[in-house]
XYZ file of C-alpha atoms in Angstrom:
516
model
C 26.190 -20.241 12.637
C 24.454 -17.154 13.933
C 23.395 -15.508 10.886
C 24.724 -11.799 11.734
C 22.809 -8.492 12.502
C 24.556 -7.168 8.716
C 22.914 -10.907 7.525
C 19.397 -10.723 8.655
C 18.654 -6.846 7.915
C 19.996 -7.676 3.993
C 18.217 -11.337 3.793
C 14.583 -9.561 5.473
C 15.074 -6.281 2.717
C 15.925 -8.457 -0.126
C 12.521 -10.597 0.533
C 10.912 -7.712 1.300
C 11.694 -6.303 -1.827
C 11.365 -9.903 -3.514
C 7.631 -10.360 -2.703
C 6.840 -6.498 -4.387
C 8.423 -7.499 -7.483
C 6.910 -10.808 -7.471
C 3.445 -8.726 -7.088
C 4.654 -6.264 -9.751
C 5.312 -8.298 -11.620
C 2.075 -11.519 -11.487
C -0.673 -8.041 -11.116
C 1.772 -6.611 -14.417
C 0.759 -9.662 -16.880
C -2.273 -10.705 -15.174
C -4.723 -8.374 -15.353
C -4.882 -7.230 -18.825
C -5.301 -11.412 -19.208
C -8.104 -11.129 -16.238
C -9.730 -7.848 -18.004
C -10.077 -9.461 -20.953
C -11.559 -12.537 -19.873
C -13.908 -11.112 -17.990
C -14.869 -7.867 -19.773
C -15.471 -4.340 -18.940
C -18.682 -4.636 -16.584
C -17.605 -7.719 -14.266
C -14.490 -6.794 -14.203
C -15.593 -3.498 -12.492
C -17.710 -6.266 -10.260
C -14.219 -7.682 -9.200
C -12.733 -4.687 -8.952
C -15.409 -3.443 -5.547
C -15.642 -7.327 -5.090
C -12.243 -7.136 -3.912
C -11.292 -3.706 -1.933
C -15.383 -4.182 -0.280
C -14.049 -7.887 1.307
C -10.006 -6.592 1.663
C -11.403 -3.770 3.575
C -12.615 -6.483 6.362
C -8.677 -6.259 8.020
C -8.685 -2.746 8.503
C -11.404 -3.327 11.332
C -9.355 -5.772 13.280
C -8.288 -2.747 15.863
C -4.937 -3.209 15.356
C -4.396 -7.003 17.437
C -2.122 -8.193 14.833
C -0.076 -5.330 14.661
C -0.004 -4.818 18.513
C 0.392 -8.470 18.969
C 3.626 -8.405 16.758
C 4.721 -5.815 18.699
C 4.505 -7.579 22.212
C 5.428 -10.947 20.513
C 8.432 -9.486 19.796
C 8.620 -7.667 23.199
C 7.675 -10.883 25.244
C 10.261 -13.291 22.993
C 13.075 -11.276 23.710
C 12.525 -11.210 27.302
C 11.975 -15.334 27.223
C 8.776 -14.743 28.909
C 6.846 -17.106 27.679
C 3.710 -17.074 29.856
C 3.849 -13.320 28.338
C 3.985 -14.501 25.091
C 1.563 -17.332 24.949
C -0.862 -14.765 26.844
C -0.908 -12.478 24.843
C -0.937 -13.849 21.815
C -3.954 -16.088 22.994
C -5.994 -12.959 23.834
C -5.548 -11.695 20.688
C -6.559 -14.693 18.625
C -9.643 -15.028 20.449
C -10.439 -11.476 19.609
C -10.106 -12.346 16.461
C -12.196 -15.426 15.852
C -14.700 -13.219 17.351
C -14.209 -10.233 14.831
C -14.219 -13.557 11.987
C -17.848 -14.347 12.964
C -18.987 -10.212 11.859
C -17.273 -10.842 9.135
C -18.996 -13.896 8.421
C -21.715 -12.363 9.032
C -21.019 -9.118 7.546
C -20.602 -11.156 4.230
C -24.019 -12.382 4.426
C -25.617 -10.189 4.660
C -24.161 -8.127 1.587
C -23.943 -10.726 -0.048
C -28.149 -11.198 0.117
C -28.100 -7.433 -1.026
C -25.958 -7.686 -4.251
C -28.695 -8.938 -6.838
C -30.923 -6.279 -6.382
C -28.237 -3.847 -6.300
C -26.443 -4.978 -9.192
C -29.169 -5.651 -11.261
C -30.752 -1.611 -10.502
C -27.200 -0.123 -11.543
C -25.949 -2.813 -14.238
C -25.665 -1.245 -17.808
C -24.121 -2.541 -21.323
C -24.213 -6.030 -22.803
C -24.864 -8.222 -20.145
C -27.227 -9.478 -18.153
C -27.757 -7.945 -15.245
C -29.268 -11.233 -13.363
C -27.138 -13.069 -14.185
C -24.235 -11.177 -13.351
C -25.969 -9.910 -9.538
C -25.977 -14.584 -8.783
C -22.175 -14.452 -10.236
C -21.306 -12.242 -7.882
C -23.025 -12.715 -4.976
C -21.163 -16.454 -4.805
C -17.820 -15.002 -5.499
C -18.366 -12.256 -2.843
C -19.808 -14.803 -0.646
C -16.632 -17.301 -1.786
C -14.422 -14.569 -0.872
C -15.360 -12.632 2.439
C -15.921 -16.108 4.014
C -12.691 -16.697 3.300
C -10.661 -13.391 4.068
C -12.912 -13.871 7.841
C -11.406 -17.108 8.606
C -7.475 -15.596 7.762
C -8.211 -13.329 10.527
C -7.389 -15.281 13.077
C -5.123 -17.603 11.436
C -2.991 -14.181 9.954
C -1.860 -13.608 13.999
C 0.545 -16.604 13.063
C 2.525 -14.789 11.021
C 3.797 -13.183 14.160
C 5.542 -15.290 14.707
C 7.654 -14.743 11.533
C 7.784 -11.321 12.146
C 8.781 -11.906 16.088
C 11.899 -14.288 15.077
C 12.612 -11.457 12.084
C 12.273 -14.660 9.621
C 10.556 -11.808 7.175
C 12.102 -13.858 4.292
C 9.571 -16.936 5.332
C 7.251 -14.458 4.872
C 7.650 -13.406 2.144
C 8.264 -16.870 0.156
C 5.060 -17.840 1.440
C 3.382 -14.832 0.267
C 5.753 -14.687 -3.199
C 4.066 -18.699 -3.542
C 0.453 -17.404 -2.630
C 0.623 -14.890 -6.070
C 1.806 -17.207 -8.351
C -0.853 -19.657 -7.116
C -3.067 -17.527 -7.328
C -2.285 -16.166 -10.801
C -1.648 -19.788 -12.729
C -5.123 -21.320 -11.146
C -6.786 -17.942 -12.191
C -5.557 -18.205 -15.498
C -7.079 -21.736 -15.737
C -9.961 -21.031 -13.988
C -11.143 -18.101 -16.407
C -9.667 -20.137 -19.928
C -12.130 -23.110 -18.670
C -15.305 -20.400 -18.599
C -15.387 -20.228 -14.454
C -15.822 -17.085 -14.395
C -16.623 -14.109 -11.328
C -17.440 -17.130 -9.515
C -14.033 -19.095 -10.088
C -11.609 -16.745 -9.748
C -13.118 -16.357 -6.078
C -12.831 -20.029 -5.396
C -9.232 -19.673 -7.038
C -8.253 -16.989 -4.696
C -9.624 -18.123 -1.180
C -8.695 -20.957 -1.130
C -5.464 -20.168 -1.939
C -5.365 -17.738 0.733
C -6.775 -20.198 3.012
C -3.472 -22.856 2.249
C -1.158 -20.657 2.932
C -2.999 -18.764 5.909
C -2.706 -22.928 7.422
C 1.230 -22.539 5.462
C 1.581 -20.004 8.310
C 0.653 -21.871 11.357
C 3.061 -24.542 10.578
C 5.620 -22.368 10.131
C 5.210 -20.546 13.409
C 4.547 -23.694 15.075
C 8.234 -24.609 13.829
C 10.004 -21.144 14.669
C 8.376 -20.988 18.374
C 8.071 -24.765 19.780
C 6.387 -23.300 22.706
C 3.740 -21.459 21.443
C 0.523 -22.458 23.282
C -2.704 -20.812 21.913
C -5.613 -21.371 24.578
C -8.760 -18.994 25.362
C -7.381 -20.404 28.955
C -5.256 -17.577 29.303
C -8.001 -14.948 27.448
C -6.665 -11.564 29.956
C -7.999 -8.402 30.268
C -4.437 -6.711 30.820
C -3.687 -8.021 27.860
C -6.720 -6.483 25.684
C -5.880 -3.470 27.645
C -1.933 -4.179 26.731
C -3.138 -5.006 22.513
C -5.795 -1.935 22.379
C -3.531 0.739 23.833
C -0.870 0.378 21.116
C -2.704 -0.885 18.060
C -6.224 0.808 17.967
C -5.063 4.322 16.385
C -2.492 2.360 14.404
C -5.736 0.513 12.929
C -7.354 4.037 12.360
C -3.999 4.914 10.240
C -3.874 2.172 8.104
C -8.301 1.709 7.888
C -7.453 5.592 6.913
C -4.949 4.535 3.638
C -7.713 1.861 2.613
C -10.315 3.922 2.833
C -8.681 6.495 0.613
C -7.734 3.862 -1.480
C -11.215 2.312 -2.328
C -13.055 5.002 -2.911
C -12.751 6.470 -6.417
C -13.899 2.284 -7.542
C -17.047 2.426 -5.471
C -17.843 5.824 -5.941
C -17.448 5.489 -8.879
C -19.985 2.078 -9.344
C -22.369 3.875 -7.421
C -22.866 7.208 -8.664
C -22.151 5.894 -12.199
C -21.279 2.079 -13.219
C -19.240 -0.590 -13.721
C -17.317 0.531 -16.371
C -16.724 3.564 -14.734
C -15.403 1.880 -12.015
C -12.386 -0.353 -14.848
C -11.624 3.585 -16.087
C -10.928 4.550 -12.720
C -8.818 0.955 -11.830
C -7.251 0.780 -14.815
C -5.472 4.490 -14.189
C -5.067 3.566 -10.144
C -3.836 0.121 -9.872
C -0.272 1.282 -10.214
C -0.419 2.733 -7.268
C -0.177 1.482 -4.199
C 3.183 -0.863 -6.208
C 4.219 3.305 -5.954
C 3.779 3.967 -2.228
C 4.654 0.464 -1.468
C 8.408 0.651 -3.096
C 8.841 3.727 -0.964
C 7.607 2.672 1.987
C 9.783 -0.251 1.672
C 12.715 2.319 1.772
C 11.999 4.891 4.911
C 10.128 2.189 6.653
C 13.779 0.985 7.797
C 14.665 4.200 9.543
C 12.002 3.493 12.156
C 14.218 0.867 14.540
C 16.843 3.295 14.075
C 14.439 6.172 14.651
C 12.881 4.666 18.025
C 16.744 4.086 19.227
C 17.379 7.942 18.977
C 13.930 9.172 20.421
C 15.326 6.379 23.942
C 18.106 8.216 23.798
C 16.962 11.483 24.037
C 19.371 12.092 20.805
C 17.525 15.044 19.226
C 20.235 16.332 16.855
C 21.110 12.970 15.106
C 17.137 12.760 14.582
C 16.775 15.907 13.208
C 20.063 14.827 11.300
C 18.770 11.508 9.543
C 15.095 13.398 9.538
C 16.170 16.006 6.920
C 18.555 13.420 4.857
C 15.911 10.407 4.930
C 13.732 12.765 3.617
C 15.840 14.081 1.544
C 17.117 10.466 -0.166
C 12.916 8.886 0.325
C 12.076 12.210 -1.513
C 14.092 11.833 -4.762
C 12.934 8.101 -5.292
C 9.506 9.008 -4.869
C 9.794 11.955 -7.011
C 11.610 10.011 -9.690
C 8.759 6.991 -9.375
C 6.009 9.130 -9.623
C 7.623 11.685 -12.309
C 7.493 8.102 -14.506
C 4.098 7.281 -13.740
C 3.006 10.817 -14.356
C 4.529 11.528 -17.669
C 4.919 8.305 -19.536
C 2.066 6.113 -17.360
C -0.815 7.126 -20.299
C 1.503 5.425 -23.478
C 2.944 2.635 -20.835
C -1.206 1.470 -19.797
C -2.117 1.884 -23.849
C 0.753 -0.911 -24.309
C -0.138 -2.601 -21.642
C -4.269 -2.696 -21.379
C -5.743 -0.955 -24.443
C -5.251 2.326 -26.484
C -9.430 2.219 -25.850
C -8.898 3.269 -22.086
C -6.916 6.126 -22.638
C -8.575 7.736 -26.273
C -10.992 9.383 -23.415
C -14.187 8.178 -25.038
C -17.342 8.044 -22.834
C -15.406 8.523 -19.956
C -11.995 10.160 -19.469
C -8.443 9.083 -19.865
C -7.212 6.154 -17.750
C -3.795 7.795 -17.729
C -4.914 10.776 -16.869
C -6.576 9.043 -13.734
C -3.472 7.834 -12.818
C -0.958 11.037 -13.712
C -3.693 13.003 -10.931
C -3.462 9.511 -8.727
C 0.926 9.461 -8.806
C 0.896 13.629 -7.948
C -0.987 12.808 -4.574
C 1.183 9.882 -4.251
C 4.295 12.008 -4.794
C 2.389 14.501 -1.523
C 2.367 11.262 0.820
C 5.643 9.307 -1.086
C 7.629 12.720 -0.113
C 5.724 12.729 3.799
C 6.871 8.623 4.331
C 10.249 9.683 6.269
C 8.587 12.112 8.294
C 5.067 9.723 9.512
C 7.829 7.077 10.161
C 9.338 9.436 12.175
C 5.810 10.544 13.580
C 5.329 6.521 14.669
C 9.132 6.199 16.593
C 8.238 9.554 18.876
C 4.770 7.827 19.750
C 3.185 10.107 17.704
C 0.334 7.885 16.469
C -2.819 9.947 17.971
C -1.633 12.811 15.865
C -0.912 10.469 12.430
C -4.586 9.144 13.668
C -6.058 12.644 13.093
C -4.000 13.387 10.162
C -5.599 9.995 8.607
C -9.171 11.210 9.779
C -8.790 14.099 8.288
C -7.963 12.841 4.704
C -10.914 10.480 5.192
C -13.428 12.944 5.511
C -11.848 15.360 2.867
C -11.532 12.999 0.467
C -14.945 11.311 0.788
C -16.335 15.262 0.911
C -14.895 16.101 -2.354
C -15.111 12.902 -4.400
C -18.886 13.275 -3.635
C -19.377 16.916 -4.635
C -17.490 16.152 -7.657
C -18.340 12.742 -9.168
C -21.281 14.245 -10.168
C -19.938 17.213 -12.152
C -16.455 15.521 -13.337
C -16.794 12.303 -13.301
C -14.069 9.644 -12.507
C -11.468 12.830 -13.106
C -13.437 14.152 -10.086
C -12.874 11.485 -7.930
C -8.606 11.739 -8.294
C -8.697 15.453 -7.971
C -10.647 14.287 -4.147
C -7.617 11.736 -3.677
C -4.858 14.350 -4.282
C -5.983 17.666 -2.806
C -5.860 16.423 0.482
C -3.213 14.790 0.803
C -0.830 18.288 -0.789
C -2.768 20.081 2.546
C -2.351 17.036 5.171
C 0.679 15.004 5.073
C 2.648 17.661 2.831
C 1.693 20.783 4.776
C 0.123 19.693 8.587
C 2.103 16.570 8.902
C 5.488 18.327 7.668
C 4.543 20.583 10.537
C 3.858 18.479 13.033
C 6.640 16.878 12.699
C 9.525 19.407 12.149
C 7.952 20.912 16.108
C 7.651 17.461 17.123
C 11.605 16.758 16.617
C 12.646 21.147 16.915
C 13.397 20.935 13.601
C 12.807 24.523 11.665
C 9.948 23.512 9.084
C 11.819 25.747 6.330
C 15.132 23.347 6.453
C 12.517 19.949 6.214
C 10.622 21.715 3.306
C 13.530 22.635 1.537
C 15.324 18.974 1.533
C 11.764 17.878 0.119
C 11.822 20.933 -2.861
C 15.018 20.414 -3.676
C 14.597 17.207 -4.176
C 11.387 17.296 -6.430
C 11.760 20.252 -8.376
C 14.407 19.519 -10.014
C 13.751 15.932 -10.774
C 10.876 16.418 -12.644
C 11.210 19.971 -13.823
C 14.104 17.602 -15.763
C 12.145 14.430 -16.085
C 9.111 16.787 -17.539
C 11.916 18.808 -20.041
C 13.791 15.705 -21.486
C 9.953 13.829 -22.005
C 8.504 16.341 -24.010
C 11.566 16.312 -26.118
C 11.789 12.097 -26.891
C 8.113 12.502 -27.115
C 8.023 13.882 -30.777
C 10.383 10.803 -31.905
C 8.799 8.079 -29.240
C 4.848 8.605 -28.941
C 4.861 5.741 -27.208
C 2.863 3.048 -29.365
C 4.922 -0.219 -28.684
C 6.643 -1.544 -25.501
C 10.701 -0.504 -27.264
C 9.039 3.186 -28.117
C 7.987 3.384 -24.310
C 11.295 1.685 -22.314
C 13.307 3.749 -24.403
C 11.359 6.927 -24.189
C 11.458 6.210 -19.760
C 15.197 4.922 -19.780
C 16.729 8.460 -21.525
C 14.130 10.130 -18.683
C 15.132 7.981 -15.880
C 19.007 8.937 -17.310
C 17.724 12.788 -16.523
C 16.667 11.888 -13.472
C 19.684 10.209 -12.172
C 21.661 13.499 -13.686
C 19.383 15.363 -11.079
C 20.181 13.287 -7.749
C 24.279 12.559 -8.193
C 24.147 16.847 -8.583
C 21.710 16.879 -5.317
C 24.521 13.931 -4.113
C 27.458 16.536 -5.129
C 25.789 18.972 -3.158
C 25.068 17.137 -0.663
C 28.670 16.153 -0.070
C 30.045 19.541 -0.439
C 26.797 21.085 1.937
C 28.492 18.820 4.955
C 31.689 18.973 4.132
C 30.855 23.144 4.669
C 29.014 22.521 7.990
C 25.771 23.158 6.066
C 22.087 22.903 6.902
C 21.531 19.834 8.583
C 24.411 19.445 10.941
C 23.603 21.418 14.083
C 25.135 24.675 14.568
């Protein structure tokens, strides 16, 4: 029996959220164990290895996302030749990039022992750690490179709207990595064993995605003979700017850890990364909500319905910003005791390095600016302002890297957090807000009002309640952290209820979001 449109939507959204929750749970449970088993120094090195090889995916020039778009389009038109031409061209291009990734891995790995030997400090053998890190980098880098073309088959589940299958494989991947990582570290295999677990599971899951894709789309044929220069132009014309946006996001996320290693040492990386660890979960949860407006905004743009697009922007921003403020407020006000109970009190005591909780608070403030502007970002994607988004992302990278280099010397890892936080408010809350308002013909003050009326009351009430409660619940154990968080969350919900009531009254009276 065919699944209804509402059923497809519910299935994909629920599986997407399930994937986020499993990922968050695995990270929450596994991180303290890995940190304890590896130790601060090797753990910092492992964080940098993962961040470095993870950045390989940004060099695919947006080919995978573009292939997903055209695979969906040609499949809907029953154009089998178009499907196979686009897919085969993308596969050939990504295979070439996989070779480049393998060569880059070998080259970078050859320099690791000498580099770590000159930077390492503390009670570890830099020679042994360097050799172990070199082997681990070779395994992870090779795995990520080989997965570049194989990951293309995930576009089939996107085209067939079977995100539940894709998320199911992703959940299986996370659980396998978690279980085998525990076994490997307990057996004493260290960095190299951890890399074999991660790399091996990634390849197995990539192979499983190929099988699922062939089952969903039996007519799919991959052949170098179907390579087309026209398909190359088609893929790159869409993918390059999208790739620049994604690349910038990853660079900004990884910049702090890499600069901390180069400018300070691997121990500084651990303190910084402990504070940054919850930030991707925060931004992904907000994105899971705002991403759902993109198809509808695209339809409104195609129909020329600017009035409804403006209303969607304002109301979507109001709701997503409130969600962002609640999550961000929790990280700002309760993040430090949470990290102390989760990872250990030494990371929040502010000894050699500033508290990881303070790093988390600064990064959460910056992420609040990005998340509060997430709805506007989706509208810019929907209205094909990708070049403008790429320009903003490039500015974010330049400002973040420049400030990081300038501040890491005098301010250490705290300077890195400030360097990440400050540009977000100027670029996304400022520049992007003006751009999206001009795009849809909305007064800037109207969108800023929607953002601030969600952010300021929410954070003010959360701060007031937390300031009162922390006297009795300092957050020295899980019970205190959970109760303190629950009180703040309840206070935030009261603000949300007030915002909703005020908005309903405003709409009944012909308020700001209705077209005049």
